[in-house]
Amino acid sequence: YSLHDDQVTLEIPAISATSNTTAATITGMPAIIRPLAAQTVVGITTDNGVTAFGKIIVETSGVLTLHVAQSATFTGSGTKGVAASTVTYKLN
C-alpha cells in the first residue's frame, strides 16, 4: 500500500480459495490504512471460475469484504476470490 494524506492506494494480489461458503473476505490490513467509515470500491472478483466486476468493501476493522457482480453472495461451492487489483480509497 501507499498512503498520501488521507488517501490509500492498496495493491491486492490475486487471491482465491475453494470453499462451500457464500461469502469471501480478506483479512489482515494494518491499522494505519483502515478507514474511519467503510469505503466501497470496484474490483474484479471471481465466483466459481467466472471473473466479473464486483465490489470490494474496505471495512473499518481491516477486513476486505468481496461481493460478486451485483450480488452480495457467491456460489455455495467452487472457487472464490479477487483478481490482482489496485484500489484507492479515503481514510476519512
PDB file of N, CA and C in Angstrom:
ATOM      1  N   TYR A   1       0.839  -1.187   0.000  1.00  0.00           N
ATOM      2  CA  TYR A   1       0.000   0.000   0.000  1.00  0.00           C
ATOM      3  C   TYR A   1       0.876   1.239   0.000  1.00  0.00           C
ATOM      4  N   SER A   2       0.267   2.351  -0.416  1.00  0.00           N
ATOM      5  CA  SER A   2       0.909   3.646  -0.249  1.00  0.00           C
ATOM      6  C   SER A   2      -0.121   4.588   0.363  1.00  0.00           C
ATOM      7  N   LEU A   3       0.357   5.503   1.172  1.00  0.00           N
ATOM      8  CA  LEU A   3      -0.501   6.426   1.892  1.00  0.00           C
ATOM      9  C   LEU A   3      -0.049   7.841   1.579  1.00  0.00           C
ATOM     10  N   HIS A   4      -0.987   8.662   1.091  1.00  0.00           N
ATOM     11  CA  HIS A   4      -0.695  10.059   0.780  1.00  0.00           C
ATOM     12  C   HIS A   4      -1.825  10.903   1.353  1.00  0.00           C
ATOM     13  N   ASP A   5      -1.513  11.725   2.346  1.00  0.00           N
ATOM     14  CA  ASP A   5      -2.528  12.484   3.078  1.00  0.00           C
ATOM     15  C   ASP A   5      -3.570  11.506   3.619  1.00  0.00           C
ATOM     16  N   ASP A   6      -4.847  11.638   3.208  1.00  0.00           N
ATOM     17  CA  ASP A   6      -5.872  10.704   3.691  1.00  0.00           C
ATOM     18  C   ASP A   6      -6.301   9.717   2.608  1.00  0.00           C
ATOM     19  N   GLN A   7      -5.458   9.514   1.615  1.00  0.00           N
ATOM     20  CA  GLN A   7      -5.775   8.612   0.508  1.00  0.00           C
ATOM     21  C   GLN A   7      -4.846   7.398   0.527  1.00  0.00           C
ATOM     22  N   VAL A   8      -5.442   6.217   0.431  1.00  0.00           N
ATOM     23  CA  VAL A   8      -4.692   4.964   0.416  1.00  0.00           C
ATOM     24  C   VAL A   8      -4.822   4.333  -0.960  1.00  0.00           C
ATOM     25  N   THR A   9      -3.713   3.893  -1.504  1.00  0.00           N
ATOM     26  CA  THR A   9      -3.726   3.075  -2.710  1.00  0.00           C
ATOM     27  C   THR A   9      -3.244   1.694  -2.279  1.00  0.00           C
ATOM     28  N   LEU A  10      -4.098   0.707  -2.473  1.00  0.00           N
ATOM     29  CA  LEU A  10      -3.859  -0.644  -1.990  1.00  0.00           C
ATOM     30  C   LEU A  10      -3.725  -1.602  -3.165  1.00  0.00           C
ATOM     31  N   GLU A  11      -2.619  -2.304  -3.222  1.00  0.00           N
ATOM     32  CA  GLU A  11      -2.427  -3.329  -4.239  1.00  0.00           C
ATOM     33  C   GLU A  11      -2.837  -4.666  -3.644  1.00  0.00           C
ATOM     34  N   ILE A  12      -3.805  -5.310  -4.291  1.00  0.00           N
ATOM     35  CA  ILE A  12      -4.303  -6.602  -3.838  1.00  0.00           C
ATOM     36  C   ILE A  12      -3.805  -7.661  -4.817  1.00  0.00           C
ATOM     37  N   PRO A  13      -3.103  -8.675  -4.337  1.00  0.00           N
ATOM     38  CA  PRO A  13      -2.668  -9.732  -5.245  1.00  0.00           C
ATOM     39  C   PRO A  13      -3.856 -10.623  -5.615  1.00  0.00           C
ATOM     40  N   ALA A  14      -3.709 -11.407  -6.653  1.00  0.00           N
ATOM     41  CA  ALA A  14      -4.743 -12.385  -6.994  1.00  0.00           C
ATOM     42  C   ALA A  14      -4.823 -13.399  -5.856  1.00  0.00           C
ATOM     43  N   ILE A  15      -6.005 -13.550  -5.301  1.00  0.00           N
ATOM     44  CA  ILE A  15      -6.231 -14.481  -4.189  1.00  0.00           C
ATOM     45  C   ILE A  15      -7.486 -15.279  -4.488  1.00  0.00           C
ATOM     46  N   SER A  16      -7.410 -16.597  -4.320  1.00  0.00           N
ATOM     47  CA  SER A  16      -8.606 -17.418  -4.479  1.00  0.00           C
ATOM     48  C   SER A  16      -8.505 -18.650  -3.593  1.00  0.00           C
ATOM     49  N   ALA A  17      -9.658 -19.199  -3.300  1.00  0.00           N
ATOM     50  CA  ALA A  17      -9.733 -20.411  -2.490  1.00  0.00           C
ATOM     51  C   ALA A  17     -11.028 -21.131  -2.823  1.00  0.00           C
ATOM     52  N   THR A  18     -11.042 -22.398  -2.570  1.00  0.00           N
ATOM     53  CA  THR A  18     -12.237 -23.199  -2.788  1.00  0.00           C
ATOM     54  C   THR A  18     -12.931 -23.401  -1.446  1.00  0.00           C
ATOM     55  N   SER A  19     -14.239 -23.138  -1.412  1.00  0.00           N
ATOM     56  CA  SER A  19     -14.993 -23.331  -0.174  1.00  0.00           C
ATOM     57  C   SER A  19     -16.465 -23.503  -0.499  1.00  0.00           C
ATOM     58  N   ASN A  20     -17.240 -23.855   0.526  1.00  0.00           N
ATOM     59  CA  ASN A  20     -18.683 -24.002   0.337  1.00  0.00           C
ATOM     60  C   ASN A  20     -19.458 -22.862   0.990  1.00  0.00           C
ATOM     61  N   THR A  21     -18.777 -21.782   1.331  1.00  0.00           N
ATOM     62  CA  THR A  21     -19.447 -20.608   1.882  1.00  0.00           C
ATOM     63  C   THR A  21     -19.880 -19.679   0.751  1.00  0.00           C
ATOM     64  N   THR A  22     -20.831 -18.814   1.034  1.00  0.00           N
ATOM     65  CA  THR A  22     -21.282 -17.846   0.026  1.00  0.00           C
ATOM     66  C   THR A  22     -20.669 -16.467   0.260  1.00  0.00           C
ATOM     67  N   ALA A  23     -19.711 -16.379   1.179  1.00  0.00           N
ATOM     68  CA  ALA A  23     -19.052 -15.110   1.486  1.00  0.00           C
ATOM     69  C   ALA A  23     -17.564 -15.227   1.180  1.00  0.00           C
ATOM     70  N   ALA A  24     -16.922 -14.083   0.940  1.00  0.00           N
ATOM     71  CA  ALA A  24     -15.479 -14.068   0.720  1.00  0.00           C
ATOM     72  C   ALA A  24     -14.914 -12.797   1.336  1.00  0.00           C
ATOM     73  N   THR A  25     -13.894 -12.951   2.169  1.00  0.00           N
ATOM     74  CA  THR A  25     -13.251 -11.814   2.808  1.00  0.00           C
ATOM     75  C   THR A  25     -11.738 -11.994   2.774  1.00  0.00           C
ATOM     76  N   ILE A  26     -11.050 -10.885   2.920  1.00  0.00           N
ATOM     77  CA  ILE A  26      -9.597 -10.874   3.051  1.00  0.00           C
ATOM     78  C   ILE A  26      -9.318 -10.101   4.335  1.00  0.00           C
ATOM     79  N   THR A  27      -8.492 -10.657   5.197  1.00  0.00           N
ATOM     80  CA  THR A  27      -8.230 -10.027   6.491  1.00  0.00           C
ATOM     81  C   THR A  27      -6.769  -9.617   6.620  1.00  0.00           C
ATOM     82  N   GLY A  28      -6.486  -8.837   7.655  1.00  0.00           N
ATOM     83  CA  GLY A  28      -5.106  -8.540   7.997  1.00  0.00           C
ATOM     84  C   GLY A  28      -4.571  -7.190   7.570  1.00  0.00           C
ATOM     85  N   MET A  29      -5.448  -6.235   7.253  1.00  0.00           N
ATOM     86  CA  MET A  29      -4.955  -4.908   6.879  1.00  0.00           C
ATOM     87  C   MET A  29      -4.355  -4.211   8.098  1.00  0.00           C
ATOM     88  N   PRO A  30      -3.228  -3.526   7.938  1.00  0.00           N
ATOM     89  CA  PRO A  30      -2.647  -2.771   9.055  1.00  0.00           C
ATOM     90  C   PRO A  30      -3.597  -1.665   9.523  1.00  0.00           C
ATOM     91  N   ALA A  31      -3.553  -1.358  10.807  1.00  0.00           N
ATOM     92  CA  ALA A  31      -4.446  -0.340  11.383  1.00  0.00           C
ATOM     93  C   ALA A  31      -4.279   1.026  10.725  1.00  0.00           C
ATOM     94  N   ILE A  32      -3.086   1.358  10.283  1.00  0.00           N
ATOM     95  CA  ILE A  32      -2.825   2.685   9.714  1.00  0.00           C
ATOM     96  C   ILE A  32      -3.606   2.952   8.421  1.00  0.00           C
ATOM     97  N   ILE A  33      -4.051   1.905   7.722  1.00  0.00           N
ATOM     98  CA  ILE A  33      -4.783   2.114   6.464  1.00  0.00           C
ATOM     99  C   ILE A  33      -6.253   1.714   6.567  1.00  0.00           C
ATOM    100  N   ARG A  34      -6.762   1.590   7.783  1.00  0.00           N
ATOM    101  CA  ARG A  34      -8.185   1.287   7.974  1.00  0.00           C
ATOM    102  C   ARG A  34      -8.983   2.586   7.969  1.00  0.00           C
ATOM    103  N   PRO A  35     -10.038   2.666   7.151  1.00  0.00           N
ATOM    104  CA  PRO A  35     -10.804   3.912   7.071  1.00  0.00           C
ATOM    105  C   PRO A  35     -11.672   4.139   8.314  1.00  0.00           C
ATOM    106  N   LEU A  36     -12.050   5.398   8.548  1.00  0.00           N
ATOM    107  CA  LEU A  36     -12.958   5.723   9.656  1.00  0.00           C
ATOM    108  C   LEU A  36     -14.380   5.266   9.375  1.00  0.00           C
ATOM    109  N   ALA A  37     -14.753   5.190   8.112  1.00  0.00           N
ATOM    110  CA  ALA A  37     -16.059   4.671   7.685  1.00  0.00           C
ATOM    111  C   ALA A  37     -15.795   3.715   6.526  1.00  0.00           C
ATOM    112  N   ALA A  38     -16.608   2.694   6.413  1.00  0.00           N
ATOM    113  CA  ALA A  38     -16.433   1.710   5.342  1.00  0.00           C
ATOM    114  C   ALA A  38     -16.433   2.407   3.975  1.00  0.00           C
ATOM    115  N   GLN A  39     -15.554   1.957   3.103  1.00  0.00           N
ATOM    116  CA  GLN A  39     -15.434   2.511   1.747  1.00  0.00           C
ATOM    117  C   GLN A  39     -15.700   1.391   0.750  1.00  0.00           C
ATOM    118  N   THR A  40     -16.484   1.662  -0.281  1.00  0.00           N
ATOM    119  CA  THR A  40     -16.771   0.677  -1.313  1.00  0.00           C
ATOM    120  C   THR A  40     -16.064   1.080  -2.593  1.00  0.00           C
ATOM    121  N   VAL A  41     -15.310   0.141  -3.163  1.00  0.00           N
ATOM    122  CA  VAL A  41     -14.584   0.373  -4.409  1.00  0.00           C
ATOM    123  C   VAL A  41     -14.920  -0.746  -5.384  1.00  0.00           C
ATOM    124  N   VAL A  42     -14.635  -0.517  -6.647  1.00  0.00           N
ATOM    125  CA  VAL A  42     -14.884  -1.522  -7.684  1.00  0.00           C
ATOM    126  C   VAL A  42     -13.628  -2.361  -7.860  1.00  0.00           C
ATOM    127  N   GLY A  43     -13.821  -3.655  -7.970  1.00  0.00           N
ATOM    128  CA  GLY A  43     -12.711  -4.571  -8.210  1.00  0.00           C
ATOM    129  C   GLY A  43     -13.150  -5.701  -9.118  1.00  0.00           C
ATOM    130  N   ILE A  44     -12.266  -6.625  -9.355  1.00  0.00           N
ATOM    131  CA  ILE A  44     -12.584  -7.779 -10.195  1.00  0.00           C
ATOM    132  C   ILE A  44     -12.600  -9.009  -9.301  1.00  0.00           C
ATOM    133  N   THR A  45     -13.773  -9.604  -9.141  1.00  0.00           N
ATOM    134  CA  THR A  45     -13.916 -10.778  -8.302  1.00  0.00           C
ATOM    135  C   THR A  45     -14.131 -12.019  -9.164  1.00  0.00           C
ATOM    136  N   THR A  46     -13.891 -13.173  -8.559  1.00  0.00           N
ATOM    137  CA  THR A  46     -14.056 -14.449  -9.242  1.00  0.00           C
ATOM    138  C   THR A  46     -15.021 -15.315  -8.446  1.00  0.00           C
ATOM    139  N   ASP A  47     -16.021 -15.846  -9.124  1.00  0.00           N
ATOM    140  CA  ASP A  47     -17.001 -16.726  -8.486  1.00  0.00           C
ATOM    141  C   ASP A  47     -17.109 -18.002  -9.291  1.00  0.00           C
ATOM    142  N   ASN A  48     -16.644 -19.100  -8.699  1.00  0.00           N
ATOM    143  CA  ASN A  48     -16.725 -20.411  -9.340  1.00  0.00           C
ATOM    144  C   ASN A  48     -16.077 -20.396 -10.726  1.00  0.00           C
ATOM    145  N   GLY A  49     -14.942 -19.708 -10.798  1.00  0.00           N
ATOM    146  CA  GLY A  49     -14.184 -19.656 -12.037  1.00  0.00           C
ATOM    147  C   GLY A  49     -14.595 -18.565 -13.006  1.00  0.00           C
ATOM    148  N   VAL A  50     -15.652 -17.822 -12.705  1.00  0.00           N
ATOM    149  CA  VAL A  50     -16.126 -16.754 -13.583  1.00  0.00           C
ATOM    150  C   VAL A  50     -15.672 -15.408 -13.015  1.00  0.00           C
ATOM    151  N   THR A  51     -14.967 -14.639 -13.832  1.00  0.00           N
ATOM    152  CA  THR A  51     -14.452 -13.335 -13.418  1.00  0.00           C
ATOM    153  C   THR A  51     -15.416 -12.246 -13.858  1.00  0.00           C
ATOM    154  N   ALA A  52     -15.692 -11.301 -12.940  1.00  0.00           N
ATOM    155  CA  ALA A  52     -16.607 -10.203 -13.248  1.00  0.00           C
ATOM    156  C   ALA A  52     -16.289  -9.023 -12.345  1.00  0.00           C
ATOM    157  N   PHE A  53     -16.766  -7.835 -12.747  1.00  0.00           N
ATOM    158  CA  PHE A  53     -16.642  -6.688 -11.871  1.00  0.00           C
ATOM    159  C   PHE A  53     -17.453  -6.956 -10.611  1.00  0.00           C
ATOM    160  N   GLY A  54     -16.929  -6.528  -9.495  1.00  0.00           N
ATOM    161  CA  GLY A  54     -17.630  -6.687  -8.226  1.00  0.00           C
ATOM    162  C   GLY A  54     -17.271  -5.551  -7.307  1.00  0.00           C
ATOM    163  N   LYS A  55     -17.785  -5.611  -6.093  1.00  0.00           N
ATOM    164  CA  LYS A  55     -17.486  -4.592  -5.091  1.00  0.00           C
ATOM    165  C   LYS A  55     -16.483  -5.143  -4.092  1.00  0.00           C
ATOM    166  N   ILE A  56     -15.609  -4.280  -3.633  1.00  0.00           N
ATOM    167  CA  ILE A  56     -14.721  -4.584  -2.526  1.00  0.00           C
ATOM    168  C   ILE A  56     -15.026  -3.536  -1.465  1.00  0.00           C
ATOM    169  N   ILE A  57     -15.478  -3.991  -0.325  1.00  0.00           N
ATOM    170  CA  ILE A  57     -15.788  -3.069   0.759  1.00  0.00           C
ATOM    171  C   ILE A  57     -14.617  -3.085   1.732  1.00  0.00           C
ATOM    172  N   VAL A  58     -14.010  -1.924   1.911  1.00  0.00           N
ATOM    173  CA  VAL A  58     -12.898  -1.767   2.847  1.00  0.00           C
ATOM    174  C   VAL A  58     -13.530  -1.416   4.190  1.00  0.00           C
ATOM    175  N   GLU A  59     -13.569  -2.384   5.078  1.00  0.00           N
ATOM    176  CA  GLU A  59     -14.236  -2.224   6.371  1.00  0.00           C
ATOM    177  C   GLU A  59     -13.326  -1.501   7.369  1.00  0.00           C
ATOM    178  N   THR A  60     -13.913  -0.882   8.374  1.00  0.00           N
ATOM    179  CA  THR A  60     -13.152  -0.192   9.412  1.00  0.00           C
ATOM    180  C   THR A  60     -12.339  -1.162  10.268  1.00  0.00           C
ATOM    181  N   SER A  61     -12.682  -2.432  10.235  1.00  0.00           N
ATOM    182  CA  SER A  61     -11.996  -3.460  11.022  1.00  0.00           C
ATOM    183  C   SER A  61     -10.735  -3.988  10.346  1.00  0.00           C
ATOM    184  N   GLY A  62     -10.489  -3.552   9.103  1.00  0.00           N
ATOM    185  CA  GLY A  62      -9.341  -4.067   8.366  1.00  0.00           C
ATOM    186  C   GLY A  62      -9.671  -5.271   7.518  1.00  0.00           C
ATOM    187  N   VAL A  63     -10.936  -5.581   7.361  1.00  0.00           N
ATOM    188  CA  VAL A  63     -11.388  -6.695   6.526  1.00  0.00           C
ATOM    189  C   VAL A  63     -11.834  -6.142   5.181  1.00  0.00           C
ATOM    190  N   LEU A  64     -11.458  -6.824   4.111  1.00  0.00           N
ATOM    191  CA  LEU A  64     -11.976  -6.519   2.780  1.00  0.00           C
ATOM    192  C   LEU A  64     -13.080  -7.533   2.495  1.00  0.00           C
ATOM    193  N   THR A  65     -14.296  -7.053   2.311  1.00  0.00           N
ATOM    194  CA  THR A  65     -15.427  -7.927   2.016  1.00  0.00           C
ATOM    195  C   THR A  65     -15.680  -7.880   0.520  1.00  0.00           C
ATOM    196  N   LEU A  66     -15.672  -9.053  -0.114  1.00  0.00           N
ATOM    197  CA  LEU A  66     -15.856  -9.135  -1.560  1.00  0.00           C
ATOM    198  C   LEU A  66     -17.312  -9.420  -1.893  1.00  0.00           C
ATOM    199  N   HIS A  67     -17.806  -8.756  -2.921  1.00  0.00           N
ATOM    200  CA  HIS A  67     -19.134  -9.031  -3.470  1.00  0.00           C
ATOM    201  C   HIS A  67     -18.940  -9.325  -4.949  1.00  0.00           C
ATOM    202  N   VAL A  68     -19.672 -10.276  -5.451  1.00  0.00           N
ATOM    203  CA  VAL A  68     -19.551 -10.638  -6.854  1.00  0.00           C
ATOM    204  C   VAL A  68     -20.636  -9.948  -7.670  1.00  0.00           C
ATOM    205  N   ALA A  69     -20.236  -9.275  -8.740  1.00  0.00           N
ATOM    206  CA  ALA A  69     -21.158  -8.553  -9.626  1.00  0.00           C
ATOM    207  C   ALA A  69     -22.122  -7.713  -8.790  1.00  0.00           C
ATOM    208  N   GLN A  70     -23.416  -7.848  -8.990  1.00  0.00           N
ATOM    209  CA  GLN A  70     -24.413  -7.070  -8.244  1.00  0.00           C
ATOM    210  C   GLN A  70     -24.888  -7.789  -6.992  1.00  0.00           C
ATOM    211  N   SER A  71     -24.381  -8.978  -6.741  1.00  0.00           N
ATOM    212  CA  SER A  71     -24.840  -9.781  -5.616  1.00  0.00           C
ATOM    213  C   SER A  71     -23.867  -9.693  -4.446  1.00  0.00           C
ATOM    214  N   ALA A  72     -24.386  -9.826  -3.242  1.00  0.00           N
ATOM    215  CA  ALA A  72     -23.529  -9.858  -2.055  1.00  0.00           C
ATOM    216  C   ALA A  72     -23.018 -11.265  -1.777  1.00  0.00           C
ATOM    217  N   THR A  73     -23.559 -12.257  -2.477  1.00  0.00           N
ATOM    218  CA  THR A  73     -23.187 -13.633  -2.180  1.00  0.00           C
ATOM    219  C   THR A  73     -22.540 -14.326  -3.372  1.00  0.00           C
ATOM    220  N   PHE A  74     -21.661 -15.245  -3.055  1.00  0.00           N
ATOM    221  CA  PHE A  74     -21.003 -16.073  -4.051  1.00  0.00           C
ATOM    222  C   PHE A  74     -21.746 -17.403  -4.161  1.00  0.00           C
ATOM    223  N   THR A  75     -21.423 -18.183  -5.171  1.00  0.00           N
ATOM    224  CA  THR A  75     -21.956 -19.531  -5.311  1.00  0.00           C
ATOM    225  C   THR A  75     -21.525 -20.342  -4.087  1.00  0.00           C
ATOM    226  N   GLY A  76     -22.378 -21.252  -3.635  1.00  0.00           N
ATOM    227  CA  GLY A  76     -22.103 -22.016  -2.425  1.00  0.00           C
ATOM    228  C   GLY A  76     -21.020 -23.063  -2.559  1.00  0.00           C
ATOM    229  N   SER A  77     -20.389 -23.173  -3.705  1.00  0.00           N
ATOM    230  CA  SER A  77     -19.288 -24.120  -3.875  1.00  0.00           C
ATOM    231  C   SER A  77     -18.316 -23.545  -4.892  1.00  0.00           C
ATOM    232  N   GLY A  78     -17.182 -24.168  -5.022  1.00  0.00           N
ATOM    233  CA  GLY A  78     -16.225 -23.740  -6.027  1.00  0.00           C
ATOM    234  C   GLY A  78     -15.252 -22.695  -5.530  1.00  0.00           C
ATOM    235  N   THR A  79     -14.571 -22.091  -6.487  1.00  0.00           N
ATOM    236  CA  THR A  79     -13.509 -21.134  -6.187  1.00  0.00           C
ATOM    237  C   THR A  79     -14.052 -19.713  -6.137  1.00  0.00           C
ATOM    238  N   LYS A  80     -13.603 -18.960  -5.136  1.00  0.00           N
ATOM    239  CA  LYS A  80     -13.983 -17.560  -4.982  1.00  0.00           C
ATOM    240  C   LYS A  80     -12.724 -16.752  -4.752  1.00  0.00           C
ATOM    241  N   GLY A  81     -12.775 -15.466  -5.104  1.00  0.00           N
ATOM    242  CA  GLY A  81     -11.603 -14.655  -4.845  1.00  0.00           C
ATOM    243  C   GLY A  81     -11.640 -13.328  -5.554  1.00  0.00           C
ATOM    244  N   VAL A  82     -10.446 -12.775  -5.691  1.00  0.00           N
ATOM    245  CA  VAL A  82     -10.288 -11.463  -6.309  1.00  0.00           C
ATOM    246  C   VAL A  82      -9.091 -11.526  -7.257  1.00  0.00           C
ATOM    247  N   ALA A  83      -9.198 -10.854  -8.393  1.00  0.00           N
ATOM    248  CA  ALA A  83      -8.089 -10.757  -9.328  1.00  0.00           C
ATOM    249  C   ALA A  83      -7.113  -9.700  -8.810  1.00  0.00           C
ATOM    250  N   ALA A  84      -5.902  -9.736  -9.278  1.00  0.00           N
ATOM    251  CA  ALA A  84      -4.932  -8.709  -8.893  1.00  0.00           C
ATOM    252  C   ALA A  84      -5.542  -7.338  -9.220  1.00  0.00           C
ATOM    253  N   SER A  85      -5.561  -6.479  -8.210  1.00  0.00           N
ATOM    254  CA  SER A  85      -6.223  -5.185  -8.352  1.00  0.00           C
ATOM    255  C   SER A  85      -5.452  -4.108  -7.613  1.00  0.00           C
ATOM    256  N   THR A  86      -5.635  -2.890  -8.058  1.00  0.00           N
ATOM    257  CA  THR A  86      -5.155  -1.725  -7.320  1.00  0.00           C
ATOM    258  C   THR A  86      -6.361  -0.843  -7.076  1.00  0.00           C
ATOM    259  N   VAL A  87      -6.656  -0.568  -5.811  1.00  0.00           N
ATOM    260  CA  VAL A  87      -7.814   0.232  -5.451  1.00  0.00           C
ATOM    261  C   VAL A  87      -7.357   1.425  -4.617  1.00  0.00           C
ATOM    262  N   THR A  88      -8.123   2.492  -4.693  1.00  0.00           N
ATOM    263  CA  THR A  88      -7.821   3.711  -3.947  1.00  0.00           C
ATOM    264  C   THR A  88      -9.065   4.110  -3.163  1.00  0.00           C
ATOM    265  N   TYR A  89      -8.846   4.509  -1.904  1.00  0.00           N
ATOM    266  CA  TYR A  89      -9.942   4.944  -1.054  1.00  0.00           C
ATOM    267  C   TYR A  89      -9.432   5.974  -0.052  1.00  0.00           C
ATOM    268  N   LYS A  90     -10.369   6.654   0.592  1.00  0.00           N
ATOM    269  CA  LYS A  90     -10.043   7.698   1.578  1.00  0.00           C
ATOM    270  C   LYS A  90     -10.118   7.125   2.986  1.00  0.00           C
ATOM    271  N   LEU A  91      -9.282   7.634   3.874  1.00  0.00           N
ATOM    272  CA  LEU A  91      -9.324   7.223   5.278  1.00  0.00           C
ATOM    273  C   LEU A  91     -10.446   7.920   6.026  1.00  0.00           C
ATOM    274  N   ASN A  92     -10.768   9.160   5.651  1.00  0.00           N
ATOM    275  CA  ASN A  92     -11.793   9.945   6.350  1.00  0.00           C
ATOM    276  C   ASN A  92     -13.027  10.091   5.502  1.00  0.00           C
TER     277      ASN A  92
END
